[in-house]
Coordinates of C-alpha atoms (C1' of nucleotides) in Angstrom, one line a residue:
Chain A
M1 CA 161.6 110.1 87.2
N2 CA 160.3 113.4 88.2
V3 CA 158.1 113.1 91.3
S4 CA 158.2 115.8 93.9
A5 CA 159.2 119.2 95.2
D6 CA 162.7 120.6 94.8
Q7 CA 164.0 118.0 92.4
K8 CA 167.3 118.5 90.7
L9 CA 166.7 119.8 87.3
G10 CA 168.5 118.1 84.5
A11 CA 169.6 119.6 81.2
A12 CA 166.5 118.2 79.5
D13 CA 164.2 119.8 82.2
I14 CA 165.8 123.2 81.8
A15 CA 165.6 123.0 78.1
A16 CA 161.9 122.2 78.4
L17 CA 161.3 125.1 80.7
I18 CA 163.0 127.6 78.4
R19 CA 161.3 126.1 75.3
R20 CA 158.0 126.6 77.0
E21 CA 158.8 130.2 77.9
I22 CA 159.6 130.9 74.3
S23 CA 156.4 129.2 73.0
K24 CA 154.3 131.1 75.6
G25 CA 155.8 134.4 74.5
G26 CA 157.5 135.3 77.8
L27 CA 160.7 135.3 75.7
Q28 CA 160.2 136.9 72.4
L29 CA 162.2 137.1 69.2
H30 CA 165.6 138.8 69.6
D31 CA 165.3 138.8 73.4
R32 CA 168.4 137.9 75.2
L33 CA 168.3 135.2 77.8
P34 CA 169.9 135.8 81.2
P35 CA 173.6 134.9 81.4
E36 CA 174.4 131.3 81.9
R37 CA 175.7 132.0 85.3
V38 CA 172.5 133.6 86.4
L39 CA 170.4 130.8 84.8
S40 CA 172.4 128.2 86.6
D41 CA 171.8 130.0 89.9
S42 CA 168.1 130.5 89.4
Y43 CA 167.5 126.9 88.3
G44 CA 169.7 125.6 91.0
A45 CA 171.9 123.7 88.5
A46 CA 175.5 123.9 87.5
R47 CA 176.6 126.1 84.7
G48 CA 177.6 123.1 82.6
T49 CA 174.1 121.8 82.8
V50 CA 172.6 125.0 81.7
R51 CA 175.1 125.0 78.8
K52 CA 173.9 121.6 77.7
A53 CA 170.3 122.8 77.8
L54 CA 171.2 125.8 75.7
M55 CA 173.2 123.8 73.2
R56 CA 170.2 121.6 72.8
L57 CA 167.9 124.5 72.2
E58 CA 170.3 125.8 69.7
K59 CA 170.3 122.6 67.7
E60 CA 166.5 122.7 67.8
G61 CA 166.6 126.2 66.4
F62 CA 165.0 128.1 69.3
V63 CA 168.1 130.0 70.3
E64 CA 171.4 131.3 69.0
T65 CA 174.4 132.0 71.2
R66 CA 177.1 134.5 70.5
P67 CA 180.3 134.2 72.4
G68 CA 181.0 137.2 74.7
S69 CA 177.6 138.5 74.1
G70 CA 174.8 136.2 75.2
T71 CA 172.1 133.8 74.1
Y72 CA 169.3 135.1 72.0
V73 CA 165.9 133.9 71.0
V74 CA 165.6 133.0 67.3
H75 CA 162.2 131.5 67.0
Q76 CA 158.9 133.0 66.0
P77 CA 156.3 130.9 67.8
D78 CA 153.5 130.1 65.4
D79 CA 151.2 132.5 67.2
N80 CA 149.9 134.5 64.3
S81 CA 146.4 133.1 65.0
A82 CA 146.5 131.8 61.5
S83 CA 148.5 128.6 61.9
A84 CA 147.4 128.0 65.5
I85 CA 143.8 128.3 64.7
E86 CA 143.6 127.1 61.1
H87 CA 145.2 123.8 61.9
A88 CA 142.4 123.0 64.3
T89 CA 140.8 119.7 63.5
P90 CA 137.0 119.3 63.4
L91 CA 137.2 117.2 66.5
E92 CA 139.2 119.8 68.4
L93 CA 136.6 122.2 67.2
M94 CA 133.8 120.1 68.6
D95 CA 135.5 119.9 72.0
A96 CA 135.8 123.6 72.1
R97 CA 132.1 124.0 71.3
F98 CA 131.3 121.4 74.0
A99 CA 133.2 123.6 76.5
L100 CA 131.7 126.8 75.4
E101 CA 128.1 126.5 74.2
P102 CA 126.4 124.8 77.1
H103 CA 127.6 127.5 79.5
I104 CA 126.7 130.1 76.9
C105 CA 123.1 128.9 77.1
R106 CA 123.2 129.5 80.9
L107 CA 124.5 133.0 80.4
A108 CA 121.9 133.6 77.7
V109 CA 119.2 132.8 80.2
L110 CA 120.7 135.4 82.5
H111 CA 121.2 138.2 80.1
G112 CA 119.0 137.5 77.1
R113 CA 116.3 140.0 76.1
Q114 CA 113.1 139.8 74.1
A115 CA 114.8 141.2 71.0
D116 CA 117.4 138.4 71.1
F117 CA 114.8 135.8 71.4
D118 CA 112.8 137.2 68.5
R119 CA 115.8 137.1 66.3
M120 CA 116.6 133.5 67.3
E121 CA 113.0 132.6 66.6
E122 CA 113.3 134.1 63.2
L123 CA 116.4 132.1 62.5
C124 CA 114.6 129.0 63.6
N125 CA 111.9 129.7 61.1
R126 CA 114.5 130.3 58.4
M127 CA 116.2 127.0 59.2
E128 CA 112.9 125.1 59.0
E129 CA 112.4 126.4 55.5
C130 CA 115.8 125.0 54.5
T131 CA 115.3 121.3 55.0
D132 CA 116.3 120.8 51.4
D133 CA 119.0 123.3 51.1
P134 CA 122.0 122.3 53.3
V135 CA 124.0 125.4 52.3
A136 CA 121.4 127.8 53.4
F137 CA 120.7 125.8 56.5
S138 CA 124.3 125.9 57.4
D139 CA 124.5 129.6 57.1
A140 CA 121.4 130.1 59.2
D141 CA 122.7 127.6 61.8
T142 CA 125.9 129.7 62.2
D143 CA 123.8 132.8 62.6
F144 CA 121.7 131.0 65.2
H145 CA 124.7 130.2 67.3
R146 CA 126.0 133.6 66.9
A147 CA 122.7 135.1 68.0
L148 CA 122.8 132.8 71.0
V149 CA 126.2 134.0 72.2
E150 CA 125.1 137.6 71.6
C151 CA 122.5 137.0 74.3
T152 CA 125.3 136.9 76.8
R153 CA 126.3 140.5 76.1
N154 CA 129.8 139.2 76.7
G155 CA 132.2 140.7 74.0
L156 CA 134.9 138.2 74.8
L157 CA 132.7 135.2 74.3
I158 CA 131.2 136.6 71.1
W159 CA 134.7 137.2 69.8
I160 CA 135.7 133.6 70.7
I161 CA 132.7 132.2 68.9
D162 CA 133.4 134.3 65.9
Q163 CA 136.9 133.0 65.7
I164 CA 135.6 129.4 65.9
A165 CA 133.0 130.2 63.2
T166 CA 135.9 131.4 61.0
V167 CA 137.6 128.1 61.5
R168 CA 134.4 126.3 60.8
S169 CA 133.8 128.1 57.5
E170 CA 137.4 127.5 56.3
D171 CA 137.5 123.9 57.3
D172 CA 136.9 121.7 54.2
W173 CA 136.0 118.6 56.2
T174 CA 133.2 120.4 58.0
R175 CA 132.0 122.3 55.0
M176 CA 131.8 119.0 53.0
R177 CA 129.8 117.5 55.8
H178 CA 127.4 120.4 55.8
L179 CA 126.8 119.9 52.1
T180 CA 125.8 116.3 52.7
L181 CA 123.4 117.0 55.6
D182 CA 120.4 114.8 55.1
R183 CA 116.8 115.8 55.8
R184 CA 116.5 113.8 59.0
T185 CA 119.6 115.3 60.6
I186 CA 118.4 118.8 59.7
A187 CA 115.0 118.0 61.3
T188 CA 116.8 116.8 64.4
Y189 CA 118.8 120.0 64.6
N190 CA 115.7 122.1 64.1
T191 CA 113.8 120.5 67.0
Q192 CA 116.9 120.9 69.2
H193 CA 117.3 124.5 68.3
R194 CA 113.6 125.2 69.1
Q195 CA 114.0 123.4 72.5
I196 CA 117.1 125.4 73.3
L197 CA 115.3 128.6 72.5
N198 CA 112.3 127.6 74.5
A199 CA 114.4 126.7 77.5
I200 CA 116.1 130.0 77.4
R201 CA 112.8 131.8 77.1
T202 CA 111.4 130.1 80.1
R203 CA 114.6 130.9 82.0
E204 CA 115.7 127.3 82.6
P205 CA 119.5 127.5 82.4
E206 CA 120.3 123.8 83.1
R207 CA 117.7 122.5 80.7
A208 CA 119.0 124.8 78.0
A209 CA 122.6 123.7 78.7
N210 CA 121.6 120.0 78.6
I211 CA 119.8 120.3 75.3
M212 CA 122.8 122.1 73.9
K213 CA 124.9 119.1 74.9
E214 CA 122.6 116.8 73.2
H215 CA 122.7 119.0 70.1
L216 CA 126.5 119.0 70.1
E217 CA 126.5 115.2 70.6
T218 CA 124.3 114.9 67.6
A219 CA 126.6 117.0 65.6
R220 CA 129.6 115.0 66.8
L221 CA 127.9 111.8 65.7
S222 CA 127.2 113.1 62.2
L223 CA 130.8 114.3 62.1
T224 CA 132.3 110.9 62.9
R225 CA 129.8 109.2 60.6
A226 CA 130.9 111.4 57.8
S227 CA 134.6 110.7 58.5
D228 CA 133.9 107.0 58.2
T229 CA 132.6 107.4 54.7
Chain B
M1 CA 162.6 136.1 85.0
N2 CA 163.2 139.8 85.8
V3 CA 162.0 140.4 89.3
S4 CA 164.5 142.6 91.2
A5 CA 164.8 146.3 91.3
D6 CA 168.0 147.8 89.9
Q7 CA 169.0 145.2 87.5
K8 CA 171.7 146.1 85.0
L9 CA 170.0 146.5 81.7
G10 CA 172.0 145.6 78.6
A11 CA 171.3 146.8 75.0
A12 CA 169.3 143.7 74.4
D13 CA 167.1 144.3 77.4
I14 CA 166.4 147.9 76.5
A15 CA 165.6 146.9 72.9
A16 CA 163.2 144.3 74.3
L17 CA 161.5 146.8 76.5
I18 CA 161.0 149.3 73.7
R19 CA 159.9 146.6 71.3
R20 CA 157.3 145.5 73.7
E21 CA 156.2 149.1 74.3
I22 CA 155.6 149.4 70.6
S23 CA 153.8 146.1 70.2
K24 CA 151.6 147.0 73.1
G25 CA 150.7 150.4 71.6
G26 CA 152.2 152.6 74.2
L27 CA 154.4 153.9 71.5
Q28 CA 152.4 154.4 68.3
L29 CA 153.3 154.9 64.7
H30 CA 155.3 158.2 64.1
D31 CA 155.7 158.8 67.8
R32 CA 159.1 160.2 68.7
L33 CA 161.1 158.4 71.4
P34 CA 162.7 160.4 74.2
P35 CA 166.2 161.6 73.4
E36 CA 169.0 159.1 73.8
R37 CA 170.4 161.0 76.7
V38 CA 167.1 160.9 78.5
L39 CA 166.6 157.2 77.8
S40 CA 170.1 156.4 79.0
D41 CA 169.2 158.2 82.2
S42 CA 165.9 156.6 82.8
Y43 CA 167.1 153.1 82.0
G44 CA 170.2 153.7 84.1
A45 CA 172.5 152.7 81.2
A46 CA 175.2 154.5 79.3
R47 CA 174.2 156.4 76.2
G48 CA 176.2 154.0 74.0
T49 CA 174.1 151.1 75.3
V50 CA 170.9 152.9 74.4
R51 CA 172.3 153.7 71.0
K52 CA 173.1 150.0 70.4
A53 CA 169.6 149.1 71.4
L54 CA 168.1 151.7 69.0
M55 CA 170.4 150.5 66.2
R56 CA 169.1 147.0 66.7
L57 CA 165.5 148.1 66.6
E58 CA 166.3 150.1 63.5
K59 CA 167.6 147.0 61.8
E60 CA 164.5 145.1 62.9
G61 CA 162.3 147.7 61.3
F62 CA 160.7 149.0 64.5
V63 CA 162.2 152.4 64.5
E64 CA 163.9 155.0 62.3
T65 CA 166.4 157.6 63.5
R66 CA 167.0 160.9 61.9
P67 CA 170.2 162.8 62.9
G68 CA 169.6 166.0 64.8
S69 CA 165.9 165.3 65.1
G70 CA 165.2 162.1 67.0
T71 CA 164.1 158.5 66.8
Y72 CA 160.7 157.7 65.5
V73 CA 158.4 154.6 65.5
V74 CA 158.0 153.0 62.2
H75 CA 156.0 149.8 62.9
Q76 CA 152.4 148.9 62.7
P77 CA 151.8 146.2 65.3
D78 CA 149.7 143.4 63.9
D79 CA 146.3 144.6 65.0
N80 CA 144.9 141.1 65.7
S81 CA 141.3 142.2 66.3
A82 CA 142.8 143.4 69.5
S83 CA 140.2 146.0 69.9
A84 CA 137.4 143.5 70.4
I85 CA 139.3 141.5 73.0
E86 CA 141.1 144.2 74.9
H87 CA 137.9 145.8 76.0
A88 CA 136.9 142.7 77.9
T89 CA 135.9 143.4 81.5
P90 CA 137.1 141.2 84.3
L91 CA 133.6 139.9 84.8
E92 CA 133.3 139.0 81.1
L93 CA 136.6 137.2 81.5
M94 CA 135.4 135.3 84.5
D95 CA 132.3 134.1 82.6
A96 CA 134.5 132.9 79.7
R97 CA 136.7 131.0 82.1
F98 CA 133.5 129.5 83.7
A99 CA 132.5 128.3 80.3
L100 CA 135.9 126.9 79.4
E101 CA 137.9 125.6 82.3
P102 CA 135.5 123.0 83.8
H103 CA 135.2 121.3 80.5
I104 CA 138.9 121.6 80.0
C105 CA 139.3 119.6 83.2
R106 CA 137.2 116.8 81.7
L107 CA 139.3 116.8 78.6
A108 CA 142.4 116.8 80.6
V109 CA 141.3 113.6 82.3
L110 CA 140.8 112.0 78.9
H111 CA 144.1 113.1 77.2
G112 CA 146.5 114.1 80.0
R113 CA 149.8 112.2 80.4
Q114 CA 152.2 111.6 83.2
A115 CA 154.5 114.3 82.1
D116 CA 151.7 116.8 82.2
F117 CA 150.8 115.9 85.7
D118 CA 154.4 116.1 86.8
R119 CA 154.6 119.6 85.5
M120 CA 151.4 120.6 87.2
E121 CA 152.6 119.1 90.4
E122 CA 155.8 121.1 90.1
L123 CA 153.7 124.3 89.6
C124 CA 151.6 123.5 92.6
N125 CA 154.8 123.2 94.6
R126 CA 156.0 126.5 93.3
M127 CA 152.7 128.2 94.2
E128 CA 152.8 126.9 97.7
E129 CA 156.2 128.5 98.1
C130 CA 154.7 131.8 97.1
T131 CA 152.1 132.5 99.9
D132 CA 153.9 135.8 100.6
D133 CA 154.6 136.8 97.0
P134 CA 151.4 137.6 95.1
V135 CA 153.2 138.5 91.9
A136 CA 155.2 135.2 91.7
F137 CA 152.0 133.3 92.7
S138 CA 150.1 135.0 90.0
D139 CA 152.6 134.0 87.4
A140 CA 152.7 130.4 88.6
D141 CA 148.9 130.4 88.6
T142 CA 148.8 131.4 85.0
D143 CA 151.3 128.7 84.1
F144 CA 149.2 126.2 86.0
H145 CA 146.1 126.9 84.0
R146 CA 148.1 126.9 80.8
A147 CA 149.6 123.5 81.7
L148 CA 146.1 122.3 82.4
V149 CA 144.8 123.2 79.0
E150 CA 147.9 121.7 77.4
C151 CA 146.7 118.3 78.8
T152 CA 143.8 118.5 76.3
R153 CA 146.2 118.3 73.4
N154 CA 143.7 120.7 71.7
G155 CA 145.5 123.5 69.9
L156 CA 142.3 125.5 69.6
L157 CA 141.6 125.5 73.3
I158 CA 145.2 126.2 74.1
W159 CA 145.1 129.2 71.8
I160 CA 141.9 130.5 73.3
I161 CA 143.3 130.2 76.9
D162 CA 146.4 132.0 75.7
Q163 CA 144.3 134.8 74.4
I164 CA 142.5 135.1 77.7
A165 CA 145.7 135.0 79.6
T166 CA 146.9 137.9 77.4
V167 CA 143.8 139.9 78.3
R168 CA 144.3 139.0 81.9
S169 CA 147.9 140.2 82.1
E170 CA 147.1 143.5 80.4
D171 CA 144.0 144.2 82.5
D172 CA 144.8 146.7 85.2
W173 CA 141.9 145.8 87.4
T174 CA 142.8 142.2 87.5
R175 CA 146.5 142.9 88.0
M176 CA 145.7 145.2 90.8
R177 CA 143.7 142.5 92.5
H178 CA 146.6 140.1 92.1
L179 CA 148.8 142.4 94.0
T180 CA 146.4 142.5 96.9
L181 CA 145.9 138.7 97.3
D182 CA 146.0 137.9 100.9
R183 CA 147.5 134.7 102.3
R184 CA 144.2 133.1 103.1
T185 CA 143.0 133.4 99.5
I186 CA 146.2 132.1 98.2
A187 CA 146.0 129.1 100.5
T188 CA 142.5 128.4 99.3
Y189 CA 143.6 128.5 95.7
N190 CA 146.5 126.2 96.5
T191 CA 144.2 123.5 98.0
Q192 CA 141.8 123.8 95.1
H193 CA 144.7 123.5 92.6
R194 CA 145.9 120.3 94.4
Q195 CA 142.4 118.9 94.4
I196 CA 141.9 119.5 90.7
L197 CA 145.2 117.9 89.9
N198 CA 144.4 114.9 92.1
A199 CA 141.0 114.5 90.5
I200 CA 142.5 114.5 87.0
R201 CA 145.2 112.0 88.1
T202 CA 142.6 109.6 89.4
R203 CA 140.6 110.1 86.2
E204 CA 137.5 111.6 87.7
P205 CA 136.3 114.1 85.1
E206 CA 133.1 115.4 86.9
R207 CA 134.9 115.8 90.2
A208 CA 137.7 117.8 88.5
A209 CA 135.1 119.9 86.7
N210 CA 133.2 120.6 89.9
I211 CA 136.3 121.6 91.9
M212 CA 137.2 123.9 89.0
K213 CA 133.8 125.5 89.3
E214 CA 134.4 126.1 93.0
H215 CA 137.8 127.5 92.2
L216 CA 136.4 130.0 89.7
E217 CA 133.6 130.9 92.2
T218 CA 136.3 131.7 94.7
A219 CA 138.1 133.8 92.2
R220 CA 134.9 135.6 91.2
L221 CA 134.2 136.4 94.9
S222 CA 137.6 137.8 95.5
L223 CA 137.1 139.9 92.3
T224 CA 133.8 141.4 93.3
R225 CA 135.1 141.9 96.8
A226 CA 138.0 143.9 95.4
S227 CA 135.7 146.0 93.2
D228 CA 133.7 147.0 96.2
T229 CA 136.7 148.5 97.9
Chain C
dC1 C1' 181.5 97.6 87.5
dT2 C1' 181.2 101.1 83.5
dT3 C1' 179.1 105.0 81.4
dT4 C1' 176.8 108.9 81.6
dT5 C1' 175.6 113.1 83.7
dA6 C1' 176.1 116.8 87.0
dT7 C1' 179.0 119.8 89.9
dG8 C1' 182.2 123.5 91.1
dG9 C1' 186.0 125.9 90.0
dA10 C1' 189.4 128.3 87.2
dC11 C1' 191.0 130.7 83.3
dC12 C1' 190.7 132.7 78.4
dA13 C1' 189.0 135.3 74.5
dA14 C1' 185.4 138.0 72.7
dT15 C1' 182.0 141.3 73.4
dT16 C1' 179.7 144.7 75.8
dA17 C1' 179.1 148.6 78.9
dT18 C1' 180.8 153.0 80.8
dA19 C1' 182.2 157.6 80.9
dT20 C1' 183.7 161.5 78.5
dA21 C1' 184.5 164.6 74.9
dC22 C1' 183.6 166.6 70.5
dC23 C1' 181.3 167.0 65.8
dA24 C1' 177.2 167.7 62.5
dT25 C1' 172.6 168.4 61.8
dT26 C1' 168.1 169.9 62.9
dT27 C1' 164.9 172.7 65.4
dG28 C1' 162.9 176.6 67.2
dA29 C1' 163.0 181.2 69.1
dT30 C1' 164.6 185.8 68.3
Chain D
dA1 C1' 168.5 185.5 58.8
dT2 C1' 170.8 184.4 62.9
dC3 C1' 171.9 182.1 67.0
dA4 C1' 171.4 178.9 70.7
dA5 C1' 169.7 174.7 72.3
dA6 C1' 168.8 170.0 71.4
dT7 C1' 169.7 165.8 69.1
dG8 C1' 172.0 162.1 66.8
dG9 C1' 176.9 160.5 65.2
dT10 C1' 181.6 159.3 66.3
dA11 C1' 185.7 158.3 68.8
dT12 C1' 188.4 156.4 72.7
dA13 C1' 190.2 154.3 76.8
dT14 C1' 188.9 151.4 80.6
dA15 C1' 186.2 148.2 83.2
dA16 C1' 182.8 144.7 83.5
dT17 C1' 180.3 140.9 81.5
dT18 C1' 179.7 136.8 78.8
dG19 C1' 180.3 132.5 76.4
dG20 C1' 184.1 128.8 75.5
dT21 C1' 187.1 125.5 77.5
dC22 C1' 189.3 122.4 80.6
dC23 C1' 189.6 119.6 84.8
dA24 C1' 188.9 116.9 89.0
dT25 C1' 185.2 115.1 91.6
dA26 C1' 180.8 113.1 92.8
dA27 C1' 176.4 111.1 91.8
dA28 C1' 173.2 108.6 89.2
dA29 C1' 171.9 105.3 85.6
dG30 C1' 172.6 101.0 83.1

DNA sequence: CTTTTATGGACCAATTATATACCATTTGAT
DNA sequence: ATCAAATGGTATATAATTGGTCCATAAAAG
């Protein structure tokens, strides 16, 4: 269908573009869209085509059109961080961690200080005392990853990790899995945490990142294993 | 959407501008808006038009108007932990993108569909028509990276990228830099965008990720170069 | 071929915008 | 306490804008 440069835009295409603009927030609630005649000009389509697109969006509930006045946005995109973030599945969450945490390790190597490493060391110790207490281990684990991102001195990354941690704590599936952590898995996590810390201490960014990938792979496995149960 | 200079502003447009100003924090709680006559002058609209805009905002609960006194802001914008995220520096932002986007490329290879690629292709075309319009290019660039993350079908990642885009658009430093993009830099970006898209199309995750790293390195260079000025 | 869709133009009815004038209340200085 | 300036409230006549509709034609899809 749609292959190259200045393709003629159909009603469906235009509707998609406007729908996207609303979802993205470029067009907010109560905003008025440009007049149909302007839209038809800027999209390079006939006015009738634009009208079809708008009628479509109206049926979908994105837009309301008042004769003589204009077409207005009537749709609150579920942006309130709650619904967008709380509906994250554990697998989406794992993918996000896969994106973030290995690189966070690299940045930790660059910006981490002695005090950071001492704190992470202390958290490793705490986790190793928790082989029989999955709940306490889980808390310490969250703290460890938070301490790790704090090494980066990057407020934005810290904020993102905090958001993810919030999802993680509110996610029943993941919480359930944490409660059923067996001793062997916890032991694996512990050695991986230690290895990550050591790699950061000895300023080996790629090694730290790679161990983090292993660590996350382990976590993903235990996640899928739990979901099979 | 609104690009040109002296565009006729309707009541809906003026309402939108003020609504955004309140949401952004430029107008805070209990602040008094300029008199209607001043607003009508500065927006280049008749006073009646401004009044309609204000009446709309009053119905929406953004504003309260007291006869003989003035119009006052009555709305607390949802303070979505904005404080933590709005203070992000451009360099922090780059590090976050370095963490996220290469892996997003890998996920795009896994989950992207034909329609996604078509859209990205279209955005590449749009960007290539913008070598002389840094503002339009910048918008299309943001859309491209947003389209890229949409390939992942991962609501959490999409949300995170949106947050970063919000920071980016509100960050004066970055915006300033976008206004001074030279043709050569834009050309470099364009070839990199194409290469990324092609690598995703041919399902080569690591190649896509690596080109993205190059792309971000280019962006970081142009950022530090601008900060030296 | 038939059907659907898009185009370009014209006109209508409703709404909106403009420009101006004047009133009522508040505010602040005297 | 008083007065003048500033501000929102209202009214009106006119012009401009906007969506709604219809039509003849052309292009694309099935």
